[in-house]
Structures are given as structure tokens and as C-alpha cells.
Amino acid sequence: MSENKDQTRVRIRVVFGDRGMIGPGKADLLDGIDRRGSIAAAGREMGMSYKRAWELIGTLNAMFRAPLVTRTRGGAGGGGAALTETGREVLALYRRMEDETAQAGAAQLDTLQGLLRDIPDEK
Amino acid sequence: MSENKDQTRVRIRVVFGDRGMIGPGKADLLDGIDRRGSIAAAGREMGMSYKRAWELIGTLNAMFRAPLVTRTRGGAGGGGAALTETGREVLALYRRMEDETAQAGAAQLDTLQGLLRDIPDEK
């Protein structure tokens, strides 16, 4: 939200053949659940419907040997959600891949940016 | 088409802030134009409508300092399309980034794959 308009980012999508994929959306959702302790709140943050957020978590939970997200009981709100150990591991691996990618591709990225058309300042 | 069902791939998407992005779709389309010498044929190969392929090329051509794709005159088919020098350069940089990413993230990728649920062999 406080993102620089000119900020260049590289996003990655890991496709495990027919076994599923993980990309920016699922990673950000896991991140949100970790921060907010709730699937609904994490989805809302991303402008994602409750149904869609649950579907993505269902897909992720079925994709790996162990679930990535677990429901937590109790609390006034009737229980939330949290990342499991596997969930934290998968998210950390994905974020590490993003970092490595940004570093590995830094030279090409600079060259690509230099080829972009200049946009006159708006406002 | 001859892709292994279990093959794991990492795809990248470079987002230049508000100035546009290039991802697997645009890169594959440039690739197809280079091989086929025609925007329509390249789009068809990807199951993309003629309109959509033209839109993507229009976006790319406006995004960079110089067009990436140029129309070629003549020939029985009424002229085709080819990559410009800038087009080749952008595509090569993108492909290099993909390669660097795969190398840089190889360790994490192995670990992620090891966390996937085993799928019983079908057929």
C-alpha cells in the first residue's frame, strides 16, 4: 500500500508439475494468517473473499505432507487460525527463493529497467 | 506439451511498478513470434486469441523505449512479424533471469518438493 509506484519487483511462481503450485497470492495469504491469526482477516487484507481464502488454504493443506494452516480453538472470536511448523517452513523457503531470485537477477533487472520508456511525471 | 507431469518449474514475473510487467505469457509470445514469424501463429500456439496477442504486443511495444515486435512486409501471407533488436534483448534478459532463478533457488526447491504429499501413481 505504501509501495513505490516505480518499484520493480520480481515475483515467482513455483509449479510442481500436476501436483500444484505456490505463488505470490498463496504466500501472502500464509503471511497474513501468521500476522493476523485468522484466515478471514488475512483474506480481507488482500481483498479476497472468505470462500476464496478457504479454498486456497484447503488446496495448500492437501498439497503438502502436513497441513500448513491449523484452526485454533477458543478466544472471543470463536477461534482463529495459525501456521503449522510445515506452514512456516514452506513460507520461509518461498521467501528465501524470492530473495535469491532478486539477487541472482539484479544485473538483468537493471538492464531491463534501462530499456523501459521514460514516463513523464504525472501530477 | 511433452512436459513431464512431475516437472517442477519456477516462473517469474517482473513488475516495473506502474510501468508494466513481463511474465511467462508475454515471454512465450515473443518466443513464438521469433520462431513463427507471425503474431497470429504465435498466439494460436498458446491458445490465445488474435485480439489478445495483439493487445499484449501493443502493451510491450509501448512499455519499452523501442518496439519489441515489428511487422514485416511482403510474402504470400501478406506480411508477418519479427522481433526487433530490443525485442531479442528483452527476451534474452528475461530467459537469463529465469535460469539464474532456477539455479539460485535450487536448494529451496528441493526442500519444498520433499515436503509435497506423495501422489499415488495414476494409470
mmCIF file of C-alpha atoms in Angstrom:
data_model
loop_
_atom_site.group_PDB
_atom_site.id
_atom_site.type_symbol
_atom_site.label_atom_id
_atom_site.label_comp_id
_atom_site.label_asym_id
_atom_site.label_seq_id
_atom_site.Cartn_x
_atom_site.Cartn_y
_atom_site.Cartn_z
ATOM 1 C CA MET A 1 0.000 0.000 0.000
ATOM 2 C CA SER A 2 2.946 2.296 0.718
ATOM 3 C CA GLU A 3 4.542 0.755 -2.348
ATOM 4 C CA ASN A 4 6.603 2.972 -4.563
ATOM 5 C CA LYS A 5 4.976 3.362 -7.965
ATOM 6 C CA ASP A 6 8.322 2.892 -9.640
ATOM 7 C CA GLN A 7 9.358 -0.036 -7.527
ATOM 8 C CA THR A 8 10.431 -3.008 -9.556
ATOM 9 C CA ARG A 9 9.767 -6.397 -8.042
ATOM 10 C CA VAL A 10 10.284 -9.932 -9.212
ATOM 11 C CA ARG A 11 7.569 -12.359 -8.210
ATOM 12 C CA ILE A 12 7.949 -16.090 -8.510
ATOM 13 C CA ARG A 13 5.553 -18.954 -9.037
ATOM 14 C CA VAL A 14 6.700 -22.486 -8.295
ATOM 15 C CA VAL A 15 4.774 -25.037 -10.333
ATOM 16 C CA PHE A 16 5.132 -28.629 -9.103
ATOM 17 C CA GLY A 17 4.001 -30.270 -12.335
ATOM 18 C CA ASP A 18 0.463 -31.540 -11.774
ATOM 19 C CA ARG A 19 0.841 -31.523 -8.028
ATOM 20 C CA GLY A 20 0.026 -27.879 -7.505
ATOM 21 C CA MET A 21 1.723 -24.529 -7.317
ATOM 22 C CA ILE A 22 2.604 -21.787 -4.922
ATOM 23 C CA GLY A 23 2.851 -18.168 -5.975
ATOM 24 C CA PRO A 24 2.536 -14.656 -4.555
ATOM 25 C CA GLY A 25 -1.155 -14.987 -3.630
ATOM 26 C CA LYS A 26 -0.815 -18.127 -1.529
ATOM 27 C CA ALA A 27 2.403 -16.866 0.060
ATOM 28 C CA ASP A 28 0.832 -13.533 1.013
ATOM 29 C CA LEU A 29 -2.183 -15.348 2.428
ATOM 30 C CA LEU A 30 0.039 -17.529 4.625
ATOM 31 C CA ASP A 31 1.854 -14.376 5.701
ATOM 32 C CA GLY A 32 -1.421 -12.710 6.625
ATOM 33 C CA ILE A 33 -2.615 -15.703 8.643
ATOM 34 C CA ASP A 34 0.664 -15.674 10.528
ATOM 35 C CA ARG A 35 0.254 -11.975 11.338
ATOM 36 C CA ARG A 36 -3.499 -11.834 11.907
ATOM 37 C CA GLY A 37 -4.231 -15.263 13.352
ATOM 38 C CA SER A 38 -7.289 -15.577 11.149
ATOM 39 C CA ILE A 39 -7.972 -16.821 7.629
ATOM 40 C CA ALA A 40 -10.863 -14.378 7.190
ATOM 41 C CA ALA A 41 -8.791 -11.384 8.319
ATOM 42 C CA ALA A 42 -5.845 -12.410 6.154
ATOM 43 C CA GLY A 43 -8.089 -12.780 3.113
ATOM 44 C CA ARG A 44 -9.823 -9.463 3.791
ATOM 45 C CA GLU A 45 -6.454 -7.715 3.861
ATOM 46 C CA MET A 46 -5.904 -8.940 0.320
ATOM 47 C CA GLY A 47 -9.412 -8.095 -0.889
ATOM 48 C CA MET A 48 -10.099 -11.819 -1.149
ATOM 49 C CA SER A 49 -13.458 -13.387 -0.313
ATOM 50 C CA TYR A 50 -13.709 -15.660 2.695
ATOM 51 C CA LYS A 51 -14.631 -18.526 0.386
ATOM 52 C CA ARG A 52 -11.612 -17.957 -1.845
ATOM 53 C CA ALA A 53 -9.216 -17.743 1.111
ATOM 54 C CA TRP A 54 -10.556 -21.034 2.487
ATOM 55 C CA GLU A 55 -10.248 -22.698 -0.897
ATOM 56 C CA LEU A 56 -6.608 -21.668 -1.214
ATOM 57 C CA ILE A 57 -5.814 -22.928 2.265
ATOM 58 C CA GLY A 58 -7.616 -26.190 1.521
ATOM 59 C CA THR A 59 -5.521 -26.600 -1.610
ATOM 60 C CA LEU A 60 -2.289 -25.890 0.261
ATOM 61 C CA ASN A 61 -3.171 -28.215 3.119
ATOM 62 C CA ALA A 62 -3.843 -31.054 0.673
ATOM 63 C CA MET A 63 -0.716 -30.370 -1.351
ATOM 64 C CA PHE A 64 1.883 -30.928 1.347
ATOM 65 C CA ARG A 65 2.567 -33.905 3.614
ATOM 66 C CA ALA A 66 1.297 -31.983 6.606
ATOM 67 C CA PRO A 67 -1.229 -29.123 6.740
ATOM 68 C CA LEU A 68 0.226 -25.612 6.530
ATOM 69 C CA VAL A 69 -2.600 -23.962 8.450
ATOM 70 C CA THR A 70 -4.423 -25.198 11.503
ATOM 71 C CA ARG A 71 -7.507 -23.864 13.233
ATOM 72 C CA THR A 72 -7.034 -22.642 16.761
ATOM 73 C CA ARG A 73 -9.756 -23.006 19.321
ATOM 74 C CA GLY A 74 -11.155 -20.638 21.863
ATOM 75 C CA GLY A 75 -10.941 -16.897 22.207
ATOM 76 C CA ALA A 76 -13.795 -14.460 21.991
ATOM 77 C CA GLY A 77 -13.877 -14.618 18.206
ATOM 78 C CA GLY A 78 -14.604 -18.331 18.261
ATOM 79 C CA GLY A 79 -11.130 -19.439 17.280
ATOM 80 C CA GLY A 80 -8.724 -18.416 14.602
ATOM 81 C CA ALA A 81 -6.001 -19.990 12.530
ATOM 82 C CA ALA A 82 -2.247 -20.313 12.711
ATOM 83 C CA LEU A 83 0.604 -21.614 10.609
ATOM 84 C CA THR A 84 1.905 -25.062 11.495
ATOM 85 C CA GLU A 85 5.601 -25.839 11.584
ATOM 86 C CA THR A 86 5.348 -27.015 7.972
ATOM 87 C CA GLY A 87 3.476 -23.830 7.092
ATOM 88 C CA ARG A 88 6.273 -21.694 8.467
ATOM 89 C CA GLU A 89 8.855 -23.780 6.678
ATOM 90 C CA VAL A 90 7.110 -23.568 3.304
ATOM 91 C CA LEU A 91 6.615 -19.814 3.623
ATOM 92 C CA ALA A 92 10.241 -19.276 4.664
ATOM 93 C CA LEU A 93 11.509 -21.375 1.731
ATOM 94 C CA TYR A 94 9.350 -19.427 -0.691
ATOM 95 C CA ARG A 95 10.525 -16.051 0.677
ATOM 96 C CA ARG A 96 14.134 -17.220 0.529
ATOM 97 C CA MET A 97 13.635 -18.152 -3.129
ATOM 98 C CA GLU A 98 12.240 -14.677 -3.794
ATOM 99 C CA ASP A 99 15.300 -13.088 -2.186
ATOM 100 C CA GLU A 100 17.740 -15.324 -4.040
ATOM 101 C CA THR A 101 15.956 -14.526 -7.289
ATOM 102 C CA ALA A 102 16.184 -10.783 -6.726
ATOM 103 C CA GLN A 103 19.897 -11.089 -6.016
ATOM 104 C CA ALA A 104 20.659 -13.504 -8.836
ATOM 105 C CA GLY A 105 18.775 -11.447 -11.417
ATOM 106 C CA ALA A 106 19.841 -7.981 -10.247
ATOM 107 C CA ALA A 107 22.065 -7.285 -13.260
ATOM 108 C CA GLN A 108 19.434 -8.326 -15.820
ATOM 109 C CA LEU A 109 16.806 -6.381 -13.911
ATOM 110 C CA ASP A 110 18.863 -3.190 -14.102
ATOM 111 C CA THR A 111 19.349 -3.646 -17.830
ATOM 112 C CA LEU A 112 15.639 -4.314 -18.365
ATOM 113 C CA GLN A 113 14.711 -1.193 -16.404
ATOM 114 C CA GLY A 114 17.098 0.842 -18.512
ATOM 115 C CA LEU A 115 15.194 -0.270 -21.616
ATOM 116 C CA LEU A 116 11.845 0.968 -20.295
ATOM 117 C CA ARG A 117 10.298 4.034 -21.833
ATOM 118 C CA ASP A 118 10.530 7.119 -19.653
ATOM 119 C CA ILE A 119 7.193 8.143 -18.275
ATOM 120 C CA PRO A 120 6.747 11.866 -17.747
ATOM 121 C CA ASP A 121 5.895 12.660 -14.134
ATOM 122 C CA GLU A 122 2.211 12.763 -13.539
ATOM 123 C CA LYS A 123 0.686 15.324 -11.182
ATOM 124 C CA MET B 1 3.084 -30.413 -24.470
ATOM 125 C CA SER B 2 5.691 -33.105 -23.860
ATOM 126 C CA GLU B 3 6.011 -31.756 -20.360
ATOM 127 C CA ASN B 4 6.609 -34.154 -17.532
ATOM 128 C CA LYS B 5 3.655 -34.159 -15.141
ATOM 129 C CA ASP B 6 6.014 -34.117 -12.200
ATOM 130 C CA GLN B 7 8.274 -31.462 -13.591
ATOM 131 C CA THR B 8 8.822 -28.593 -11.227
ATOM 132 C CA ARG B 9 9.375 -25.192 -12.790
ATOM 133 C CA VAL B 10 9.853 -21.727 -11.398
ATOM 134 C CA ARG B 11 8.233 -18.972 -13.377
ATOM 135 C CA ILE B 12 8.997 -15.318 -12.832
ATOM 136 C CA ARG B 13 7.066 -12.129 -13.270
ATOM 137 C CA VAL B 14 8.898 -8.823 -13.325
ATOM 138 C CA VAL B 15 6.672 -5.958 -12.215
ATOM 139 C CA PHE B 16 8.035 -2.486 -13.043
ATOM 140 C CA GLY B 17 5.880 -0.607 -10.555
ATOM 141 C CA ASP B 18 3.119 1.150 -12.529
ATOM 142 C CA ARG B 19 5.083 0.972 -15.752
ATOM 143 C CA GLY B 20 4.046 -2.538 -16.704
ATOM 144 C CA MET B 21 5.167 -6.103 -16.260
ATOM 145 C CA ILE B 22 6.588 -9.022 -18.142
ATOM 146 C CA GLY B 23 5.815 -12.605 -17.222
ATOM 147 C CA PRO B 24 5.644 -16.074 -18.769
ATOM 148 C CA GLY B 25 2.790 -15.220 -21.159
ATOM 149 C CA LYS B 26 4.449 -12.231 -22.793
ATOM 150 C CA ALA B 27 7.818 -14.001 -22.909
ATOM 151 C CA ASP B 28 6.341 -17.098 -24.565
ATOM 152 C CA LEU B 29 4.514 -14.903 -27.062
ATOM 153 C CA LEU B 30 7.766 -13.131 -28.021
ATOM 154 C CA ASP B 31 9.377 -16.542 -28.335
ATOM 155 C CA GLY B 32 6.609 -17.744 -30.614
ATOM 156 C CA ILE B 33 6.853 -14.662 -32.841
ATOM 157 C CA ASP B 34 10.580 -15.240 -33.154
ATOM 158 C CA ARG B 35 10.015 -18.864 -34.184
ATOM 159 C CA ARG B 36 6.893 -18.470 -36.309
ATOM 160 C CA GLY B 37 7.346 -15.017 -37.787
ATOM 161 C CA SER B 38 3.718 -14.185 -37.109
ATOM 162 C CA ILE B 39 1.787 -12.755 -34.184
ATOM 163 C CA ALA B 40 -1.326 -14.732 -35.095
ATOM 164 C CA ALA B 41 0.568 -18.034 -35.338
ATOM 165 C CA ALA B 42 2.414 -17.387 -32.093
ATOM 166 C CA GLY B 43 -0.835 -16.603 -30.293
ATOM 167 C CA ARG B 44 -2.563 -19.652 -31.762
ATOM 168 C CA GLU B 45 0.218 -21.872 -30.454
ATOM 169 C CA MET B 46 -0.619 -20.639 -26.969
ATOM 170 C CA GLY B 47 -4.384 -20.923 -27.392
ATOM 171 C CA MET B 48 -4.587 -17.135 -27.335
ATOM 172 C CA SER B 49 -7.000 -15.123 -29.454
ATOM 173 C CA TYR B 50 -5.605 -12.930 -32.205
ATOM 174 C CA LYS B 51 -7.011 -9.900 -30.394
ATOM 175 C CA ARG B 52 -5.338 -10.814 -27.135
ATOM 176 C CA ALA B 53 -1.974 -11.461 -28.782
ATOM 177 C CA TRP B 54 -2.120 -8.059 -30.484
ATOM 178 C CA GLU B 55 -3.036 -6.362 -27.230
ATOM 179 C CA LEU B 56 -0.075 -7.895 -25.432
ATOM 180 C CA ILE B 57 2.312 -6.867 -28.189
ATOM 181 C CA GLY B 58 0.849 -3.359 -28.169
ATOM 182 C CA THR B 59 1.440 -3.179 -24.429
ATOM 183 C CA LEU B 60 5.023 -4.394 -24.772
ATOM 184 C CA ASN B 61 5.788 -2.057 -27.653
ATOM 185 C CA ALA B 62 4.559 0.922 -25.624
ATOM 186 C CA MET B 63 6.371 -0.158 -22.490
ATOM 187 C CA PHE B 64 9.931 -0.053 -23.786
ATOM 188 C CA ARG B 65 11.949 2.717 -25.447
ATOM 189 C CA ALA B 66 11.795 0.914 -28.769
ATOM 190 C CA PRO B 67 9.201 -1.543 -30.069
ATOM 191 C CA LEU B 68 9.896 -5.226 -29.356
ATOM 192 C CA VAL B 69 7.961 -6.508 -32.359
ATOM 193 C CA THR B 70 7.813 -5.098 -35.858
ATOM 194 C CA ARG B 71 5.622 -6.026 -38.787
ATOM 195 C CA THR B 72 7.372 -7.415 -41.817
ATOM 196 C CA ARG B 73 6.102 -6.673 -45.287
ATOM 197 C CA GLY B 74 5.558 -8.868 -48.250
ATOM 198 C CA GLY B 75 5.353 -12.600 -48.619
ATOM 199 C CA ALA B 76 2.364 -14.569 -49.777
ATOM 200 C CA GLY B 77 0.694 -14.357 -46.379
ATOM 201 C CA GLY B 78 0.583 -10.570 -46.534
ATOM 202 C CA GLY B 79 3.443 -9.981 -44.155
ATOM 203 C CA GLY B 80 4.326 -11.281 -40.750
ATOM 204 C CA ALA B 81 6.089 -10.066 -37.650
ATOM 205 C CA ALA B 82 9.577 -10.288 -36.200
ATOM 206 C CA LEU B 83 11.409 -9.351 -33.039
ATOM 207 C CA THR B 84 13.439 -6.166 -33.147
ATOM 208 C CA GLU B 85 16.895 -5.948 -31.615
ATOM 209 C CA THR B 86 15.287 -4.629 -28.430
ATOM 210 C CA GLY B 87 12.782 -7.489 -28.551
ATOM 211 C CA ARG B 88 15.556 -10.049 -28.675
ATOM 212 C CA GLU B 89 17.399 -8.288 -25.889
ATOM 213 C CA VAL B 90 14.372 -8.154 -23.580
ATOM 214 C CA LEU B 91 13.526 -11.802 -24.213
ATOM 215 C CA ALA B 92 17.129 -12.890 -23.622
ATOM 216 C CA LEU B 93 17.312 -10.924 -20.356
ATOM 217 C CA TYR B 94 14.065 -12.461 -19.154
ATOM 218 C CA ARG B 95 15.216 -16.001 -20.013
ATOM 219 C CA ARG B 96 18.537 -15.373 -18.299
ATOM 220 C CA MET B 97 16.657 -14.264 -15.175
ATOM 221 C CA GLU B 98 14.640 -17.485 -15.283
ATOM 222 C CA ASP B 99 17.828 -19.548 -15.474
ATOM 223 C CA GLU B 100 19.523 -17.619 -12.690
ATOM 224 C CA THR B 101 16.429 -18.053 -10.549
ATOM 225 C CA ALA B 102 16.334 -21.788 -11.067
ATOM 226 C CA GLN B 103 19.994 -22.060 -10.101
ATOM 227 C CA ALA B 104 19.804 -19.681 -7.174
ATOM 228 C CA GLY B 105 16.739 -21.362 -5.688
ATOM 229 C CA ALA B 106 17.677 -24.975 -6.394
ATOM 230 C CA ALA B 107 18.278 -25.889 -2.741
ATOM 231 C CA GLN B 108 14.982 -24.402 -1.537
ATOM 232 C CA LEU B 109 13.174 -26.002 -4.443
ATOM 233 C CA ASP B 110 14.468 -29.451 -3.480
ATOM 234 C CA THR B 111 13.359 -28.943 0.094
ATOM 235 C CA LEU B 112 9.917 -27.731 -0.984
ATOM 236 C CA GLN B 113 9.486 -30.743 -3.244
ATOM 237 C CA GLY B 114 10.403 -33.032 -0.387
ATOM 238 C CA LEU B 115 7.552 -31.558 1.633
ATOM 239 C CA LEU B 116 4.943 -32.350 -1.017
ATOM 240 C CA ARG B 117 2.462 -35.107 -0.386
ATOM 241 C CA ASP B 118 3.153 -38.275 -2.346
ATOM 242 C CA ILE B 119 0.625 -38.847 -5.060
ATOM 243 C CA PRO B 120 -0.118 -42.473 -5.850
ATOM 244 C CA ASP B 121 0.687 -43.271 -9.481
ATOM 245 C CA GLU B 122 -2.307 -42.917 -11.708
ATOM 246 C CA LYS B 123 -2.744 -45.335 -14.565
#
